Short mmCIF file of C-alpha atoms and ligand atoms in Angstrom, two decimals:
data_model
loop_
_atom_site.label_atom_id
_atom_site.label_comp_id
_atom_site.label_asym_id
_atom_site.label_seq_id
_atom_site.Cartn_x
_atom_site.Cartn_y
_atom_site.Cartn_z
CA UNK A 1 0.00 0.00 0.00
CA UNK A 2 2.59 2.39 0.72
CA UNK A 3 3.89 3.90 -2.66
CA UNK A 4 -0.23 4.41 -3.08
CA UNK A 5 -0.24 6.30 -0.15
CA UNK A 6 3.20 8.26 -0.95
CA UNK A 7 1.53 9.08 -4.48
CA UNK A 8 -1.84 10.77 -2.46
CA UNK A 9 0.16 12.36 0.50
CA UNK A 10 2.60 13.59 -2.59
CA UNK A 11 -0.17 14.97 -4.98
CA UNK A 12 -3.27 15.28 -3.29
CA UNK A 13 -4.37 14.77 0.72
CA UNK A 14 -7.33 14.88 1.38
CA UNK A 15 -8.23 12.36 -1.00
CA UNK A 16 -11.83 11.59 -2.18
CA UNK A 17 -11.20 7.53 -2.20
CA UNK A 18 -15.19 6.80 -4.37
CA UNK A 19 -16.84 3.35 -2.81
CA UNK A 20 -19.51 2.55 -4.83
CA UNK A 21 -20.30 -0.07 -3.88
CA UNK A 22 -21.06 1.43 -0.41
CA UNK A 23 -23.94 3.48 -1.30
CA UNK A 24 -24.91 5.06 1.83
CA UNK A 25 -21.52 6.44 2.15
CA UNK A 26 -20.47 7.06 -1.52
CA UNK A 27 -17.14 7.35 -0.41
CA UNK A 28 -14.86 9.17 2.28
CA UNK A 29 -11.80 11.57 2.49
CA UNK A 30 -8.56 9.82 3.35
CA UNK A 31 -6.10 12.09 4.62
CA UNK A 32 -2.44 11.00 4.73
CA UNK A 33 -0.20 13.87 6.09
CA UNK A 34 0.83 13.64 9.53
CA UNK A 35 0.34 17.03 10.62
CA UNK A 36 -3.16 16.52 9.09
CA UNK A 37 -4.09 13.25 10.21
CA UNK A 38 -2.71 14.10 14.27
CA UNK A 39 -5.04 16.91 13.65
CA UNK A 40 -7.81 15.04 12.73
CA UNK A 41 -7.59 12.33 15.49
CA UNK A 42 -6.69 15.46 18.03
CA UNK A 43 -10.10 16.97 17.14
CA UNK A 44 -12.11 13.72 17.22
CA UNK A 45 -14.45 15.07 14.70
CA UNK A 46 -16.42 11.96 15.73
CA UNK A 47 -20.21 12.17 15.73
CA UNK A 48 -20.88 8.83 15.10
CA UNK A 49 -23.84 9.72 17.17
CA UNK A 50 -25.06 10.80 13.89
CA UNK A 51 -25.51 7.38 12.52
CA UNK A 52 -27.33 6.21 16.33
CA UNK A 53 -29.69 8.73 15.77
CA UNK A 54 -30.56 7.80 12.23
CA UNK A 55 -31.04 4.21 13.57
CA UNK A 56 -34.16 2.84 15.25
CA UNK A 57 -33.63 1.12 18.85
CA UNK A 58 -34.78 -2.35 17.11
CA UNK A 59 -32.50 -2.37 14.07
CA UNK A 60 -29.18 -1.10 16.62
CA UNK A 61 -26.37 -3.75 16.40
CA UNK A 62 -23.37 -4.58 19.45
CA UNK A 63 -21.41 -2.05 17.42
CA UNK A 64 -23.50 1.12 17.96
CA UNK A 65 -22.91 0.57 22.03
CA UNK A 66 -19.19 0.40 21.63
CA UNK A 67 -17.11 2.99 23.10
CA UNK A 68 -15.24 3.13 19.67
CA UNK A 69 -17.87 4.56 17.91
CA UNK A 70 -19.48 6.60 20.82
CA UNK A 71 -18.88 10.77 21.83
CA UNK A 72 -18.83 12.00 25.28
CA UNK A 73 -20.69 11.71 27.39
CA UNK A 74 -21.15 8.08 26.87
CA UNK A 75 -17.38 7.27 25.13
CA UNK A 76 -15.81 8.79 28.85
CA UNK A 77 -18.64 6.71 31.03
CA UNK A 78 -17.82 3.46 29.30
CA UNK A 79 -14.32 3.46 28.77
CA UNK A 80 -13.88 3.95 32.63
CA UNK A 81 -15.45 0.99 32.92
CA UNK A 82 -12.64 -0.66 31.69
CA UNK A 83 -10.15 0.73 31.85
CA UNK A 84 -8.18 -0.89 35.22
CA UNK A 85 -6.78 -3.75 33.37
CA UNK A 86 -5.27 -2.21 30.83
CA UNK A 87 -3.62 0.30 33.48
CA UNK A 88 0.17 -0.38 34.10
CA UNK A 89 -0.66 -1.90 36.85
CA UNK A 90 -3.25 -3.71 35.64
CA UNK A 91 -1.10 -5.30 32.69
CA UNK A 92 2.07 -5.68 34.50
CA UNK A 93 -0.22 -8.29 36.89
CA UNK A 94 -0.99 -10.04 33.66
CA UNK A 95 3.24 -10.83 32.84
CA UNK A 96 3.59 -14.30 34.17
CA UNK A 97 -0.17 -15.58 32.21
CA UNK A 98 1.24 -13.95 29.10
CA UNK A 99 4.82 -15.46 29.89
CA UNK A 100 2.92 -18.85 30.16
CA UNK A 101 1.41 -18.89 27.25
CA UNK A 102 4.03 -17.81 25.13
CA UNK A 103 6.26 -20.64 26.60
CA UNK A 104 3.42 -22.88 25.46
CA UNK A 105 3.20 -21.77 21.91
CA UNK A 106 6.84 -21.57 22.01
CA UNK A 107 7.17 -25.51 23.13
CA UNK A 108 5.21 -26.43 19.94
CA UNK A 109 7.32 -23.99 17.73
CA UNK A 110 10.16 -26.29 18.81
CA UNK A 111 9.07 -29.42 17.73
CA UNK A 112 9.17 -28.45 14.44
CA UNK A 113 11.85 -28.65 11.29
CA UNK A 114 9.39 -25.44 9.56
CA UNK A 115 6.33 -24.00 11.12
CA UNK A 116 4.10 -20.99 9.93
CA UNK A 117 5.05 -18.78 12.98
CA UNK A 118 1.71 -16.87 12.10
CA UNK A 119 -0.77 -19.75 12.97
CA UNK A 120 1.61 -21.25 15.44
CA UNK A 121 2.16 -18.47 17.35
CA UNK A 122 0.63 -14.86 16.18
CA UNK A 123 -2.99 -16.00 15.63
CA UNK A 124 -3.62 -18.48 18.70
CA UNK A 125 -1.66 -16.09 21.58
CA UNK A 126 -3.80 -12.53 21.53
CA UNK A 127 -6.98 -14.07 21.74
CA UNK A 128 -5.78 -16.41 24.06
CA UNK A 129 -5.14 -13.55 26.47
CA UNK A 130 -8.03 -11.90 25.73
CA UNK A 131 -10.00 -14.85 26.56
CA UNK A 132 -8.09 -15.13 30.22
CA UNK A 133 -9.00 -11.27 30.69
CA UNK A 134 -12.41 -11.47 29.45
CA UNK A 135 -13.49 -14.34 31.28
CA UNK A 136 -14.48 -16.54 28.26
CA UNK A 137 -13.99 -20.57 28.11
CA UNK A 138 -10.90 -21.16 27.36
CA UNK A 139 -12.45 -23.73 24.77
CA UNK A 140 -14.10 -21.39 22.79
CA UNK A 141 -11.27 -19.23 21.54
CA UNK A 142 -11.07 -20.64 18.23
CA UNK A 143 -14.72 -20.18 17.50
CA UNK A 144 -14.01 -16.71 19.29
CA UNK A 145 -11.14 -16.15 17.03
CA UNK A 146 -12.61 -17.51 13.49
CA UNK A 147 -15.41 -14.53 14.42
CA UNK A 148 -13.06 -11.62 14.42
CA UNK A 149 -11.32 -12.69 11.45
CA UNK A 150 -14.84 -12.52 9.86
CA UNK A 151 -16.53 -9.42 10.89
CA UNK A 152 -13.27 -7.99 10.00
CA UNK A 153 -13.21 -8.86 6.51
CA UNK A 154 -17.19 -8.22 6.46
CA UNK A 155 -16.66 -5.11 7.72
CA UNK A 156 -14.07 -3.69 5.92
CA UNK A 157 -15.76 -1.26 3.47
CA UNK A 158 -13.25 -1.29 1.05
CA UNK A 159 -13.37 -5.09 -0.15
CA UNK A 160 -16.20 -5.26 -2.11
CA UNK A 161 -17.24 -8.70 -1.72
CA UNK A 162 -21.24 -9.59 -0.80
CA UNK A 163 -20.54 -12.74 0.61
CA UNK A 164 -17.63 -11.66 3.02
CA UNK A 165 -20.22 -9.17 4.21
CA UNK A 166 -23.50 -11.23 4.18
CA UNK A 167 -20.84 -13.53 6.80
CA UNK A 168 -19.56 -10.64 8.31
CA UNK A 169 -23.91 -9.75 9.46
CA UNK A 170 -24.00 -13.77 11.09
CA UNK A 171 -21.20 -13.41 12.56
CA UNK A 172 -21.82 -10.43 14.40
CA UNK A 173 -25.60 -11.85 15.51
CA UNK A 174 -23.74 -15.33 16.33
CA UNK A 175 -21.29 -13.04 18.64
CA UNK A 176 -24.33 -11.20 19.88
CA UNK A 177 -25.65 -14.10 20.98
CA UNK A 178 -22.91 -15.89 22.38
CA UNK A 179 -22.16 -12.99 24.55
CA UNK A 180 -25.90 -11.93 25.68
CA UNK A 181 -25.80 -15.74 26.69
CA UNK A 182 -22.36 -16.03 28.65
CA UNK A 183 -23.34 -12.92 30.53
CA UNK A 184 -26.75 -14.43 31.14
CA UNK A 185 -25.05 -17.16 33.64
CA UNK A 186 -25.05 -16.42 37.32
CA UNK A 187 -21.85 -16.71 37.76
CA UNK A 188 -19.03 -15.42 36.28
CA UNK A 189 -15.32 -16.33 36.93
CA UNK A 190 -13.93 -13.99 39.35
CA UNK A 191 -11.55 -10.98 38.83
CA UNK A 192 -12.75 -11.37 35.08
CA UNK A 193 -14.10 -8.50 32.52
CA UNK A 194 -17.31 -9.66 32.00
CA UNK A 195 -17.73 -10.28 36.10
CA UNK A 196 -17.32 -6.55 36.27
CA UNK A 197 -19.20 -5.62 33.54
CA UNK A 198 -22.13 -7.56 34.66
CA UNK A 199 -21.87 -6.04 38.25
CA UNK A 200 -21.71 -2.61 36.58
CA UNK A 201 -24.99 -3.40 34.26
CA UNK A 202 -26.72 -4.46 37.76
CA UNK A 203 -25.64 -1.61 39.19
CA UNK A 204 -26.99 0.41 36.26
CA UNK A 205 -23.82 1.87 35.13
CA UNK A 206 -24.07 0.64 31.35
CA UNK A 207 -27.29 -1.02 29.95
CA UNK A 208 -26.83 -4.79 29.21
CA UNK A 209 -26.29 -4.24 25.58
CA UNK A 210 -23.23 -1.41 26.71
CA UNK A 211 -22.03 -3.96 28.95
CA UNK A 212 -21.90 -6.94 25.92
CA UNK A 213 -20.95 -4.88 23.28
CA UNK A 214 -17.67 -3.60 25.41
CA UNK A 215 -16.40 -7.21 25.85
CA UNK A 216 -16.87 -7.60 21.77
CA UNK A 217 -15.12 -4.48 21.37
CA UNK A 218 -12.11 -6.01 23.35
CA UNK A 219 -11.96 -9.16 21.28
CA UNK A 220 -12.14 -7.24 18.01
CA UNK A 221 -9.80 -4.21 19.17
CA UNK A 222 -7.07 -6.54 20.90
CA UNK A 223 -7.41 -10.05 18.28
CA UNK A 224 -6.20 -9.20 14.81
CA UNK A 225 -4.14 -5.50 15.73
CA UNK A 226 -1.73 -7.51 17.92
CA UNK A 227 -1.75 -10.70 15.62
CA UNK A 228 -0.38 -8.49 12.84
CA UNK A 229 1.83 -6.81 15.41
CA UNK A 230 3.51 -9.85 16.07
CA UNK A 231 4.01 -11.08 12.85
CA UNK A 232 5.28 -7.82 11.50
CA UNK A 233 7.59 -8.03 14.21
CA UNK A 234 8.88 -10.95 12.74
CA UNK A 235 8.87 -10.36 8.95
CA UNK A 236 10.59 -6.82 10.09
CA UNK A 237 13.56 -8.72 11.35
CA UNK A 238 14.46 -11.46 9.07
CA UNK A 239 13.99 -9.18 6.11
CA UNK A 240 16.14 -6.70 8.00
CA UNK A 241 19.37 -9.15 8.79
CA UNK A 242 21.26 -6.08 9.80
CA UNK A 243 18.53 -4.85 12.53
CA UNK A 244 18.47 -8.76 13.87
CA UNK A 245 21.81 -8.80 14.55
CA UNK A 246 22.01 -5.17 16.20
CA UNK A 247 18.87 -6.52 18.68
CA UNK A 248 20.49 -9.74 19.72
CA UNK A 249 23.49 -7.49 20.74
CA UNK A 250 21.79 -5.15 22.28
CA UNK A 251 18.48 -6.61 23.85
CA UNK A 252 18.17 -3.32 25.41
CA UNK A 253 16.72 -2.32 22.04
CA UNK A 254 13.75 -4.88 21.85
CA UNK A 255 10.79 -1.75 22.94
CA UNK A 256 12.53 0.61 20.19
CA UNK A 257 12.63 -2.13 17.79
CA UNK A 258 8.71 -2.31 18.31
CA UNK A 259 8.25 0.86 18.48
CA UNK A 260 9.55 1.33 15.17
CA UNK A 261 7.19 -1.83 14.02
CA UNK A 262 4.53 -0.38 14.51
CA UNK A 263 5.38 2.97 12.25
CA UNK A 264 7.05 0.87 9.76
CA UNK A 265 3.90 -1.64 9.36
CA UNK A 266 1.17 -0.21 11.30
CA UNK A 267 -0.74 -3.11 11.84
CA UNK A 268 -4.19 -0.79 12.08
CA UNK A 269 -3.63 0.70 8.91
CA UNK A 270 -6.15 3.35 9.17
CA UNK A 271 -8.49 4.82 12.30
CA UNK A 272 -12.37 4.36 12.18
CA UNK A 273 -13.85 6.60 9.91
CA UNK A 274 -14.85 9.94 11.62
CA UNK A 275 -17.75 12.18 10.81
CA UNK A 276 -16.70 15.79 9.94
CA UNK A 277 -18.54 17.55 13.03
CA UNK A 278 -17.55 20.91 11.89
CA UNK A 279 -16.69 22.00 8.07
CA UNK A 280 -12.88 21.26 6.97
CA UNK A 281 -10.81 23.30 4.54
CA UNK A 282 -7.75 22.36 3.27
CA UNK A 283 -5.59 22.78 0.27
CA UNK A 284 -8.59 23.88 -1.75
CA UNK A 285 -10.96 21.40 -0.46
CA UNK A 286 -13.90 22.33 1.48
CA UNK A 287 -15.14 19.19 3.70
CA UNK A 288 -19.29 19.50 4.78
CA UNK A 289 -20.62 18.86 7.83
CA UNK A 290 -21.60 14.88 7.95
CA UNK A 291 -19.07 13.78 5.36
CA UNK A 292 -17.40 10.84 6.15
CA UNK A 293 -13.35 11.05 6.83
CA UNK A 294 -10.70 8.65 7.22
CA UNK A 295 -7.38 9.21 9.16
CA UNK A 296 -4.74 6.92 7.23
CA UNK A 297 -2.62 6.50 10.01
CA UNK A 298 -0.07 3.93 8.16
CA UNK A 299 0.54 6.99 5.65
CA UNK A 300 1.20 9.42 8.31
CA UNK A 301 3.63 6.89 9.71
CA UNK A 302 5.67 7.19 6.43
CA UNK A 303 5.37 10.77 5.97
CA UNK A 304 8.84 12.14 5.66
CA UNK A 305 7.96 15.82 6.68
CA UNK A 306 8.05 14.16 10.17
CA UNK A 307 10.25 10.82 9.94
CA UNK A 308 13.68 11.08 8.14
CA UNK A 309 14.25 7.84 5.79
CA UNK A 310 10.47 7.01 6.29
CA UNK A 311 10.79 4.05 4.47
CA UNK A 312 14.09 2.65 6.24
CA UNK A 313 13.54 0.01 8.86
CA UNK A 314 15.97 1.72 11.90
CA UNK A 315 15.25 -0.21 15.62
CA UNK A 316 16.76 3.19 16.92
CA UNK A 317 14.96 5.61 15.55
CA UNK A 318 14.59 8.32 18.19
CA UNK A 319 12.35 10.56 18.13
CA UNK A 320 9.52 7.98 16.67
CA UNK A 321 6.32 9.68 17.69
CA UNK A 322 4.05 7.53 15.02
CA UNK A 323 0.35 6.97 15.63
CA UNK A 324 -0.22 3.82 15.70
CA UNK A 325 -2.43 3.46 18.51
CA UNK A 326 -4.36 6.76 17.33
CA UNK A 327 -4.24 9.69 19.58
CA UNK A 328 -6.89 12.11 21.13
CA UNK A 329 -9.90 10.11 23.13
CA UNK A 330 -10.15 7.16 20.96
CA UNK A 331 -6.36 6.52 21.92
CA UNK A 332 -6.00 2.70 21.85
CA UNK A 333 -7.18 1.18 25.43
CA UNK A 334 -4.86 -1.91 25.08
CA UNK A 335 -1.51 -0.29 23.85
CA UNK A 336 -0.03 -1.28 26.74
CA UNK A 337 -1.11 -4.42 26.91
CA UNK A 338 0.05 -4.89 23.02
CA UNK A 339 3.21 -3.81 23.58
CA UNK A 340 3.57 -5.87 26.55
CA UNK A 341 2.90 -8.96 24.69
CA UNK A 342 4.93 -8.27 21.76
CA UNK A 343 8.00 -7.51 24.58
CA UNK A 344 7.40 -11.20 26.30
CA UNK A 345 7.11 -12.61 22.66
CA UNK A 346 9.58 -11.64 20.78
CA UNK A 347 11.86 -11.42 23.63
CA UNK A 348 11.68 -15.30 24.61
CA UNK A 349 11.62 -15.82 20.69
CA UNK A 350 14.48 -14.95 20.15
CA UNK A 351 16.18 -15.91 23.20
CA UNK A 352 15.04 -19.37 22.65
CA UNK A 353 16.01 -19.87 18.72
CA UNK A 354 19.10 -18.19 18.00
CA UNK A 355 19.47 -19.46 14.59
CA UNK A 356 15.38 -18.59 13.52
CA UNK A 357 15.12 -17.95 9.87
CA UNK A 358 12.98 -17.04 7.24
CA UNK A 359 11.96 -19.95 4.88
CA UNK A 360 10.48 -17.43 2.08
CA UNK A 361 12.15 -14.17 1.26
CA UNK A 362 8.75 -12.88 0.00
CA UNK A 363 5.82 -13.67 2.80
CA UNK A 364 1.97 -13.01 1.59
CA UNK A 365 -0.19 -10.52 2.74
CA UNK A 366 -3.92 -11.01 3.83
CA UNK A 367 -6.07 -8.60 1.19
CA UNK A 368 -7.31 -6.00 3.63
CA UNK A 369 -6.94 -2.30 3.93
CA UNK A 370 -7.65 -1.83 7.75
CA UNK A 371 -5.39 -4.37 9.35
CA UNK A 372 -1.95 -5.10 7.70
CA UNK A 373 -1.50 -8.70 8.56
CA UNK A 374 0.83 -11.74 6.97
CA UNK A 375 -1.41 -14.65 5.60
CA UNK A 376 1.94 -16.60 6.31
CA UNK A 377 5.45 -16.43 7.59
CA UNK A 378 7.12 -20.03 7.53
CA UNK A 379 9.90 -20.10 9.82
CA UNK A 380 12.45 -22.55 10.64
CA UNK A 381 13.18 -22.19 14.39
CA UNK A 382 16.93 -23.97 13.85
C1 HEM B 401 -8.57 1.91 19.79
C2 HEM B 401 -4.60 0.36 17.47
C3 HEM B 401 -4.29 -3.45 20.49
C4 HEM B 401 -8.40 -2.07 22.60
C5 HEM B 401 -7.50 1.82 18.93
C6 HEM B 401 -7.18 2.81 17.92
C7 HEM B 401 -6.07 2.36 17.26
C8 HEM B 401 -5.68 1.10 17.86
C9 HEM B 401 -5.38 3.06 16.08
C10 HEM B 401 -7.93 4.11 17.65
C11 HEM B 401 -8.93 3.95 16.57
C12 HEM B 401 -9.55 5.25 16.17
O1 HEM B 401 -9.24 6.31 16.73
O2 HEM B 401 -10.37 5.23 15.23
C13 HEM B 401 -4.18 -0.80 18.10
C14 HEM B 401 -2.98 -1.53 17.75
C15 HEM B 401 -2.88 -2.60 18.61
C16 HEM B 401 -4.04 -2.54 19.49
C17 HEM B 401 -2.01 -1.14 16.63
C18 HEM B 401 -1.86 -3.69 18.70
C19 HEM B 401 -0.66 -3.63 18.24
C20 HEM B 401 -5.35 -3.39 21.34
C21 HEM B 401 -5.62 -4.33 22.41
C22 HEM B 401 -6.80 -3.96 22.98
C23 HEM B 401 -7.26 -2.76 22.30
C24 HEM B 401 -4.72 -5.51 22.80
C25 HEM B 401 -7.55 -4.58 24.13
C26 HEM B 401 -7.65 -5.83 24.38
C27 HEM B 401 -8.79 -0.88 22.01
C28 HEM B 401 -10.01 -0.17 22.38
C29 HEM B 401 -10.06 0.96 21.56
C30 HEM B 401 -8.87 0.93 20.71
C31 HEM B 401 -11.01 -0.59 23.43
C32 HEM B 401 -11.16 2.04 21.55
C33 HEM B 401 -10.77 3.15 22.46
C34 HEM B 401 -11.78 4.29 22.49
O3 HEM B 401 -12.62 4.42 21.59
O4 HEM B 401 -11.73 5.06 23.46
N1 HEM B 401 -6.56 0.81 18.88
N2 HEM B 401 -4.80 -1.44 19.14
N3 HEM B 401 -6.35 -2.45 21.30
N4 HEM B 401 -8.13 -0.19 21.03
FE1 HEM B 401 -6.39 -0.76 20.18
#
């Protein structure tokens, strides 16, 4: 994507990207200047309230009580809800179950001659946290898993494909469902998410559908972001020999080097799309009220009126203040919990197999514009 996104920031942001095949929309302004798209996520020029008001109650789905897609008052009341785990404190209590499971994942890694290090390791250990946070059966995080991979797709408004959507609508009802039921059970596993969103529904903090829809948020936000984190990590390292060798020297360097990941291959490629609240000009465009607009946050990362060598992988790069995990009051929730995960990961990784190699000098991308994820990365752990 990113000489497309060089040619726009170049020549013309915003851009007026035309879908369609999304007719209610028609299309959106991507804009892919960092100045321009800090501004835009600064301003929160949100008003997704718009689209709850044009909705009836009956025909609302789990996505219209998120947090992500609500303005204050509402966003602020239901993210505090939440927020504790994700704390510092909160994540640093969830080191040694992270550290578990990636010893676990890593065990299997080493029985093998080759392995796909995506669905060995990537895929399976995010929503396997998640899962141990949430409170959900551990037994149900492939079902949980195959769910996020499908609204995703469904969802994503720039693959115009029917039947990916038409799956993308079950899935969400099946998800409904599964979580209206799970919080439906008297008890709930203690010190768990959906414990203390339940108490807060009795307690009349949220409503019940508030309450549900967070813990879907969760699984959506946290699964397939930190998947591709991961496995960026990766393909950024054995395609970068030099940078490998400079981190298992200097270990010191593993939060830089992920830092720098997630510029160099944002794995959220873009934010939501934001309503324009109040009218926009720039360079010559005038932006109305209501139109949609989309902060291309990969672009931005690669803009090199802010980063020098934009397109060079450097682990050191200092100062390296991309936006990755969005900024203003939809700032990512979990960032701290992502980069905590990646840290354990790719720390024990490599620690554990110092001779890890690529097997293909050319790994395949999953077709998606939101999330930049690897379809594959075959590895042989040596
Ligand atoms: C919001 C990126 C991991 C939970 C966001 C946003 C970005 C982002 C860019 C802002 C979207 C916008 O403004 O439109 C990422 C990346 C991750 C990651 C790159 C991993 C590398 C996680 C994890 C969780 C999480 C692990 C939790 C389990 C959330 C939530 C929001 C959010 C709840 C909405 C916050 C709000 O609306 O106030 N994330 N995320 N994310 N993220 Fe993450």
């Amino acid at each position: 994507p990113y000489p497309v996104y060089r040619q726009m920031r170049d020549q013309e942001s915003p851009y007026w990207l035309e879908t369609p095949h999304d007719a209610k929309s028609g299309g959106c302004w991507m804009f892919t200047r960092y100045d321009e798209v800090k501004d835009l996520l600064r301003k929160a020029h949100d008003a997704p309230q718009d689209i709850k008001r044009l909705i009836p109650e009956s025909q609302r789905t789990a996505f219209h009580y998120m947090l992500l897609y609500s303005d204050p008052p509402d966003h602020t009341r239901l993210r505090s809800l939440i927020s504790t785990p994700f704390s510092r404190a909160g994540v640093n209590r969830l080191d040694a179950m992270i550290t578990r499971q990636v010893d676990q994942l890593l065990d299997v890694i080493q029985e093998h001659d080759e392995v796909d290090f995506i669905a060995a390791f990537a895929e399976p250990l995010p929503v396997n946290v998640i899962s141990e946070l949430l409170g959900t059966p551990i037994e149900d995080a492939t079902l949980l898993r195959d769910w996020t991979v499908t609204l995703g797709r469904g969802f994503d408004s720039t693959i115009n494909d029917p039947v990916a959507s038409q799956r993308g609508v079950e899935a969400l009802q099946e998800m409904t469902r599964y979580f209206t039921e799970l919080m439906a059970r008297p008890n709930q596993p203690p010190g768990t998410i959906i414990e203390s969103l339940k108490n807060d529904s009795a307690a009349q903090k949220c409503s019940p559908q508030e309450a549900m829809a967070q813990c879907m948020l969760l699984l959506l936000a946290g699964h397939e972001t930190t998947l591709s984190l991961l496995g960026n990590a990766m393909y950024c390292l054995l395609t970068n020999p030099g940078e490998l060798a400079k981190l298992r020297q200097q270990p010191e360097l593993l939060d830089s080097m992920i830092n720098e990941v997630l510029r160099f291959e944002a794995p959220f490629q873009r934010a939501v799309f934001r309503v324009a609240a109040e009218p926009i000009t720039c360079r010559g465009h005038q932006i109305q009220v209501g139109e949609r607009i989309s902060p291309v946050v990969s672009a931005a990362n690669r803009d090199p009126a802010q980063f020098a060598e934009p397109d060079r992988f450097d682990i050191e790069r200092k100062p390296n203040r991309h936006l990755a995990f969005g900024l203003g009051i939809h700032r990512c929730l979990g960032e701290k919990l992502a980069r905590s995960e990646a840290r354990i990961a790719i720390g024990r990784l490599l620690q554990r197999f110092p001779h890890l190699q690529a097997v293909e000098s050319k790994p395949r991308w999953k077709a998606r514009s939101l999330f930049r994820t690897l379809q594959s990365l075959p590895v042989k752990p040596g």
